[in-house]
Coordinates of C-alpha atoms in Angstrom, one line a residue:
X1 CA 123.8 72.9 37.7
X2 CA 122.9 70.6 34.8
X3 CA 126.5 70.9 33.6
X4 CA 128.0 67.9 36.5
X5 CA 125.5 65.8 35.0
X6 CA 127.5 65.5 31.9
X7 CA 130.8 65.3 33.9
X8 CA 131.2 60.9 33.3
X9 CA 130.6 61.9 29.6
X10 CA 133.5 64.9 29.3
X11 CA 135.6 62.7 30.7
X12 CA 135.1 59.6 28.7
X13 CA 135.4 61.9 25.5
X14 CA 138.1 64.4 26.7
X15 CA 140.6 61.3 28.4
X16 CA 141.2 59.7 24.8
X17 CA 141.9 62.8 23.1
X18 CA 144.4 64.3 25.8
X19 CA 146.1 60.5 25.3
X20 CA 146.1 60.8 21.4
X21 CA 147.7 64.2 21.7
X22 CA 150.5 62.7 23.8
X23 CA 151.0 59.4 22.0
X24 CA 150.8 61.5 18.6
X25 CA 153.8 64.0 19.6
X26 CA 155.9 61.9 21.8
X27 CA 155.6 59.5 19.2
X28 CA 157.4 62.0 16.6
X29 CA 159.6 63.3 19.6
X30 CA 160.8 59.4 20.2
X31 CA 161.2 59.3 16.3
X32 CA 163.3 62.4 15.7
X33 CA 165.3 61.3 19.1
X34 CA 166.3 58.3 17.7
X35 CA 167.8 59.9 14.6
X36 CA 169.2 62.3 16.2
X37 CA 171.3 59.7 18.2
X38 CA 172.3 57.4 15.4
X39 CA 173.2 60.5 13.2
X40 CA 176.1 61.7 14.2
X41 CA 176.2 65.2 12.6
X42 CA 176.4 68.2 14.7
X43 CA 174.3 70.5 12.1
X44 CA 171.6 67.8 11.5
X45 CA 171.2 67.0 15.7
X46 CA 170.7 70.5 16.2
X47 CA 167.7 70.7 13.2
X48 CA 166.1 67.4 14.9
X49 CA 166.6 68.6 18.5
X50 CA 164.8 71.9 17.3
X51 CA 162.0 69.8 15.5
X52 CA 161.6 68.2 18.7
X53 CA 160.7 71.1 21.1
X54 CA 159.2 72.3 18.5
X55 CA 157.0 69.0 18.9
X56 CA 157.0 69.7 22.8
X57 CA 155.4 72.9 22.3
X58 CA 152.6 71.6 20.3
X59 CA 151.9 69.1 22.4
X60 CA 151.5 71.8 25.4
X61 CA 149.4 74.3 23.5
X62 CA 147.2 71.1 22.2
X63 CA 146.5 69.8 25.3
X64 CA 145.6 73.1 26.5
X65 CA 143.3 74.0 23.5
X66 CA 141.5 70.6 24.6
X67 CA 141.3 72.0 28.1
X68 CA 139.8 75.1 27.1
X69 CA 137.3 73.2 25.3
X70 CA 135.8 70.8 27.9
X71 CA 136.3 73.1 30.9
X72 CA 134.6 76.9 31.4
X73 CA 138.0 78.1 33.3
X74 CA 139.7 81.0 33.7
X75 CA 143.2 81.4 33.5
X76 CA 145.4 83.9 35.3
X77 CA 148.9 84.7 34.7
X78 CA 150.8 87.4 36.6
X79 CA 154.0 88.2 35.5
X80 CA 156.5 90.1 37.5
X81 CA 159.5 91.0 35.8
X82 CA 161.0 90.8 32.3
X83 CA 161.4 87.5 30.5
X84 CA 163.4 86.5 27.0
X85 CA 163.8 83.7 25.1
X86 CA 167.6 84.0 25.1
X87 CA 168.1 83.9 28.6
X88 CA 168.9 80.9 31.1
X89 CA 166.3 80.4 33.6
X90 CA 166.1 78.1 37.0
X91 CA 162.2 77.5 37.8
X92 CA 161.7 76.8 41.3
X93 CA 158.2 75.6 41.5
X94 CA 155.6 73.9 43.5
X95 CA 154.1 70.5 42.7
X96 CA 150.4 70.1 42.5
X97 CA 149.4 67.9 39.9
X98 CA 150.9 66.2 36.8
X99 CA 148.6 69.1 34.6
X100 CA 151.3 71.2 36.4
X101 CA 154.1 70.2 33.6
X102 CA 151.5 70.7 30.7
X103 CA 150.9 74.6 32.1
X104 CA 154.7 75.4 31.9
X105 CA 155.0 73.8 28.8
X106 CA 152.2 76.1 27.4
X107 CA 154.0 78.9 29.3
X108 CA 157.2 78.8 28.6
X109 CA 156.1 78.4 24.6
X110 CA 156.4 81.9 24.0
X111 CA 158.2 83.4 26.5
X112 CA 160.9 81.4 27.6
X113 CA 164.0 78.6 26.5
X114 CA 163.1 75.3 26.3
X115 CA 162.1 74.0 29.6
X116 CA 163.9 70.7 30.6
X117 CA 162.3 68.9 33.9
X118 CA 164.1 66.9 36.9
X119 CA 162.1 63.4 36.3
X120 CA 162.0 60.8 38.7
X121 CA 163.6 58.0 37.8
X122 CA 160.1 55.8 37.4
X123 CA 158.6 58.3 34.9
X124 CA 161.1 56.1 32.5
X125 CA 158.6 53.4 31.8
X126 CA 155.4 55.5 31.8
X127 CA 154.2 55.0 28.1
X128 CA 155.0 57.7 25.8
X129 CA 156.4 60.1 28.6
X130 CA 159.4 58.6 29.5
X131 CA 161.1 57.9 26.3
X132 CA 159.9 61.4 25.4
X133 CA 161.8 62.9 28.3
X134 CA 164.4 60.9 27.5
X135 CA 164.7 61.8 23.7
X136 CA 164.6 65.9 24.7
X137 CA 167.9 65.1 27.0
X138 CA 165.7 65.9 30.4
X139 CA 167.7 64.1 33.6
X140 CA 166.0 61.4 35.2
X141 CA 166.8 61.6 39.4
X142 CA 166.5 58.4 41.4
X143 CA 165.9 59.2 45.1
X144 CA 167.5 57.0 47.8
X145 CA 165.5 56.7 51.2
X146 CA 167.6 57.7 54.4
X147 CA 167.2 54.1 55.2
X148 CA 168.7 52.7 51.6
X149 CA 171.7 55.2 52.2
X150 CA 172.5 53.8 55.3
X151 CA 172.7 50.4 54.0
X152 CA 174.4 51.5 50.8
X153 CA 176.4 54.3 51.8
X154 CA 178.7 54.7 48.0
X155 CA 175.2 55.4 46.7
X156 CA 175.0 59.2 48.5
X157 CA 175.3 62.1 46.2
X158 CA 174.3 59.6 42.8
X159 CA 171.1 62.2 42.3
X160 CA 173.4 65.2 42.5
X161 CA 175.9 63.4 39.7
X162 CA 172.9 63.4 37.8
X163 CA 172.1 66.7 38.2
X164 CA 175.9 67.9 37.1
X165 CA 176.2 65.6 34.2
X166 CA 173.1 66.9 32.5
X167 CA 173.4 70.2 33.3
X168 CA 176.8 70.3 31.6
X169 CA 174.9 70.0 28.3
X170 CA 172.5 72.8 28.9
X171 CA 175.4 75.6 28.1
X172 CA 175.5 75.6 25.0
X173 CA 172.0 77.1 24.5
X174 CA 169.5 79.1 26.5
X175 CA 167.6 76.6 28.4
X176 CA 165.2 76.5 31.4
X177 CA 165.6 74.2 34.0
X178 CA 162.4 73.1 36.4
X179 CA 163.0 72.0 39.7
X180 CA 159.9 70.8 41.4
X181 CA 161.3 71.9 44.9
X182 CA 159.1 69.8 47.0
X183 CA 160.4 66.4 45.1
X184 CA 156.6 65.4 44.6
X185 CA 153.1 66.5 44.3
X186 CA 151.4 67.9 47.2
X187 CA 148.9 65.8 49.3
X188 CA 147.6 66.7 52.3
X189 CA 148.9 63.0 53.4
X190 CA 152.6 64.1 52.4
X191 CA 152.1 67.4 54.0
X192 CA 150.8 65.6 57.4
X193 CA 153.5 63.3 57.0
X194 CA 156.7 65.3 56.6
X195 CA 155.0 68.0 59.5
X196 CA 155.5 70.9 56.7
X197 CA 156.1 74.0 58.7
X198 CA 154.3 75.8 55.4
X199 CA 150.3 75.9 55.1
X200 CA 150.0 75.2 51.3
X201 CA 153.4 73.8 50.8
X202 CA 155.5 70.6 51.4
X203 CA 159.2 71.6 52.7
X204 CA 161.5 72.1 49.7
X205 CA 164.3 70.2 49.4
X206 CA 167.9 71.9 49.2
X207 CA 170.6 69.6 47.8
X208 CA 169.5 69.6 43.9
X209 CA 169.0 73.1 43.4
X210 CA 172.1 74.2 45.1
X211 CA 173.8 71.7 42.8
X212 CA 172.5 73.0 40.1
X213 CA 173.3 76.5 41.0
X214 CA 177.0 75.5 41.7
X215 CA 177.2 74.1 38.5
X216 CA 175.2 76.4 36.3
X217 CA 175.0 79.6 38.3
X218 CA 176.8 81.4 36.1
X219 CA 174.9 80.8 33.1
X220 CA 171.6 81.6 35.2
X221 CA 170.1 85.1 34.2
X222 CA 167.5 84.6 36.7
X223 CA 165.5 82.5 38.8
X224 CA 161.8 82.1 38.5
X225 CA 159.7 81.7 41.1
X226 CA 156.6 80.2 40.1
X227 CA 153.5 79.2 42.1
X228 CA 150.7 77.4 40.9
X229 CA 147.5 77.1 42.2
X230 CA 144.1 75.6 41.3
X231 CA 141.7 77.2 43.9
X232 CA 138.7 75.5 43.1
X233 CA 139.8 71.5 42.7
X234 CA 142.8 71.5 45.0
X235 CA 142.8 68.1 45.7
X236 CA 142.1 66.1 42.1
X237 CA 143.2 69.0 39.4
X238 CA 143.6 66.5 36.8
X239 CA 140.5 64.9 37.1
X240 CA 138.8 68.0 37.8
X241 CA 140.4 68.5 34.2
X242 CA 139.6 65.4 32.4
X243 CA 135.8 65.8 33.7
X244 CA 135.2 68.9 32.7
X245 CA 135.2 70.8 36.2
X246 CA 137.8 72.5 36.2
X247 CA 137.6 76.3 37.0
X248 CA 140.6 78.1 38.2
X249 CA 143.9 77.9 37.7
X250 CA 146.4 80.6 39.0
X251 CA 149.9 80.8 37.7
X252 CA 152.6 83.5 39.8
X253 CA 155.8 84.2 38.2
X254 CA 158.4 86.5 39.9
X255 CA 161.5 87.3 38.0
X256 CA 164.3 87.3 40.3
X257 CA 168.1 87.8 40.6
X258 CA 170.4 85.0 41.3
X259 CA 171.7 85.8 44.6
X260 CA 175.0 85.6 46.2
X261 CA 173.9 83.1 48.8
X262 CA 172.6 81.1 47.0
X263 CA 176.0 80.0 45.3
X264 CA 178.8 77.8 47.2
X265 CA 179.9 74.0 48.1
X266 CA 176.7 73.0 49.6
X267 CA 178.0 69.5 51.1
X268 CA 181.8 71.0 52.2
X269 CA 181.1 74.2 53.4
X270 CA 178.2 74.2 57.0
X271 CA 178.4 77.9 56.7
X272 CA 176.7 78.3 53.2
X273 CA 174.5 75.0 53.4
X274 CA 173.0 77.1 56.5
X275 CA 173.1 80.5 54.4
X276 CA 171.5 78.3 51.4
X277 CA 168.7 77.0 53.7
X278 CA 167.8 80.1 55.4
X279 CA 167.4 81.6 51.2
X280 CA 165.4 78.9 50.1
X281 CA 162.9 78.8 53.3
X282 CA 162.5 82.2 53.0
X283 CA 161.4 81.9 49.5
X284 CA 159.0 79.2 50.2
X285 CA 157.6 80.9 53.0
X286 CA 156.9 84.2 50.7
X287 CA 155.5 81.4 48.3
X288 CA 153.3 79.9 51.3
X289 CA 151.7 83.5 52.5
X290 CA 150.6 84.8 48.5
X291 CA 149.5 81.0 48.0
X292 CA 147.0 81.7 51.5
X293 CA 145.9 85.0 49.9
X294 CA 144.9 83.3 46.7
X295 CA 142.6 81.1 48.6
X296 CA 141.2 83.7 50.9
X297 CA 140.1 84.8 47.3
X298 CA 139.0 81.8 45.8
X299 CA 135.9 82.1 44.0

C-alpha cells in the first residue's frame, strides 16, 4: 500500500531515463542511417544496417531492463509453435499502447528477424522516433478519410503503394513485418465509435495485410498471431509503466501457416476480398475470445 505513494516520484525518475535510452540509440541509429545513405557500397550498407538493429535491439532490451526496475511485474510469454531467426514472418497484432512496440522489439531480439513496423505517417516528426524508423527502412502509411477520398479520388490505393514499395526491399533478407491490424491503439472511445463487433478488439482492417500478402506471400514462412494484453492497467499501460504500477503484461504468440485464402487480388477479385475477410475475422474473433479468458483471469 505504501508503494502508490512513491508513484509521482517513479515517474519523475523513470520518464528521463526511458527518454535518454531512446535519444541515446536513435541517435546512433540516425547516425549510422545517414552513412549508410551517402555511402554507396553495398558491403559497407549491409555492416551499418546490421550495426543499426543491432542498436534497435538494445534500445528494446534497455528499456525493458528499466521497466523491470521501477515496476514489480510479471511477464508472460506463451509460445505456440516453432520460431527461427532465418525465417520471414507477418505479425498480425493488436494495438494497446505505444509500450506495445518496445515488447516486440524485446521479443523478437532473440527469436525472430528484424522486425520492421507499418508507421503512420505523423510518427515522422516525433523526436528521435521518426527519423529512427526512417533510418531502419520501416514504411511510413498515410491514411485518407472516406471523406478525403471522395474529394480526392487519384489519392485511393497511395497506402497500399506504400506497402508494395517497401516490401520489395524486405527479400533480400529474413525480416518480420508488424501490422498493427486495428490501424490504431485501442480506446474504449474508438471501440464505441467504430461499433466493433469484438469485446476486447477494434475491427481489423483488410486492405494492407492482403497487400502485403500478395506481394510477399511467398517469402512468408508463417504468420504470427500475437495478442497483447496488460490485465491490470488496461486503459493507461504506459503510464501505469512510467509510474511504477505496472503489473501484468500477457504476450500470445501462435505460429501459423500462411493459408491459401489468404492470397489473391484483393481490390479485382469480390470473391477472394470476401474469402480474405471471412479469414481475417475469424482470426480476430479467436483473438477476441482468449483475450476474454485472460481477463476472466486477471489477477
Amino acid at each position: 500500500m505504501m508503494r502508490q505513494f512513491f508513484f509521482p516520484l517513479i515517474f519523475l525518475i523513470h520518464t528521463p531515463l526511458q527518454i535518454a535510452n531512446l535519444a541515446v540509440w536513435a541517435s546512433l541509429v540516425i547516425i549510422f542511417g545517414v552513412a549508410k545513405l551517402l555511402l554507396p557500397f553495398p558491403i559497407l550498407q549491409q555492416r551499418l544496417a546490421s550495426a543499426m538493429h543491432f542498436f534497435m535491439f538494445c534500445f528494446g532490451k534497455t528499456s525493458v531492463l528499466l521497466i523491470r526496475c521501477f515496476n514489480s511485474v510479471q511477464f508472460e510469454f506463451r509460445v505456440q509453435g516453432a520460431l527461427s531467426k532465418k525465417s520471414w514472418y507477418l505479425i498480425l497484432a493488436n494495438h494497446m499502447s505505444y509500450l506495445d512496440i518496445i515488447l516486440l522489439i524485446d521479443f523478437a531480439a532473440e527469436r525472430i528477424p528484424v522486425p520492421k513496423f507499418f508507421l503512420k505517417q505523423e510518427l515522422i516528426w516525433l523526436p528521435f522516433v521518426g527519423l529512427g524508423a526512417w533510418a531502419l527502412d520501416m514504411p511510413f502509411m498515410r491514411r485518407y478519410s472516406r471523406e478525403y477520398l471522395e474529394k480526392f479520388p487519384h489519392k485511393k490505393g497511395m497506402d497500399i503503394q506504400t506497402t508494395k514499395r517497401f516490401c520489395q526491399k524486405f527479400k533480400l533478407t529474413p525480416t518480420t513485418v508488424i501490422n498493427f491490424v486495428e490501424g490504431t491503439r485501442y480506446t474504449a472511445v474508438k471501440h464505441k465509435v467504430r461499433g466493433s463487433q469484438y469485446k476486447h478488439l477494434l475491427p481489423p482492417k483488410a486492405g494492407g495485410i492482403a497487400f502485403t500478402l500478395a506481394t510477399m506471400g511467398e517469402l512468408f514462412t508463417n504468420i504470427l498471431d500475437i495478442s497483447l494484453l496488460y490485465p491490470d492497467n488496461q486503459r493507461h499501460p504506459m503510464l501505469s509503466m512510467l509510474s511504477g504500477q505496472l503489473s501484468r503484461v500477457v504476450m500470445d504468440v501462435n505460429v501459423l501457416d500462411v493459408p491459401a485464402e489468404s492470397r489473391g487480388d484483393y481490390y479485382i477479385d469480390e470473391q477472394f476480398r470476401g474469402q480474405f475477410h471471412t479469414w481475417l475475422n475469424g482470426l480476430w474473433a479467436a483473438k477476441d475470445a482468449r483475450i476474454a479468458q485472460w481477463m476472466e483471469q486477471k489477477t
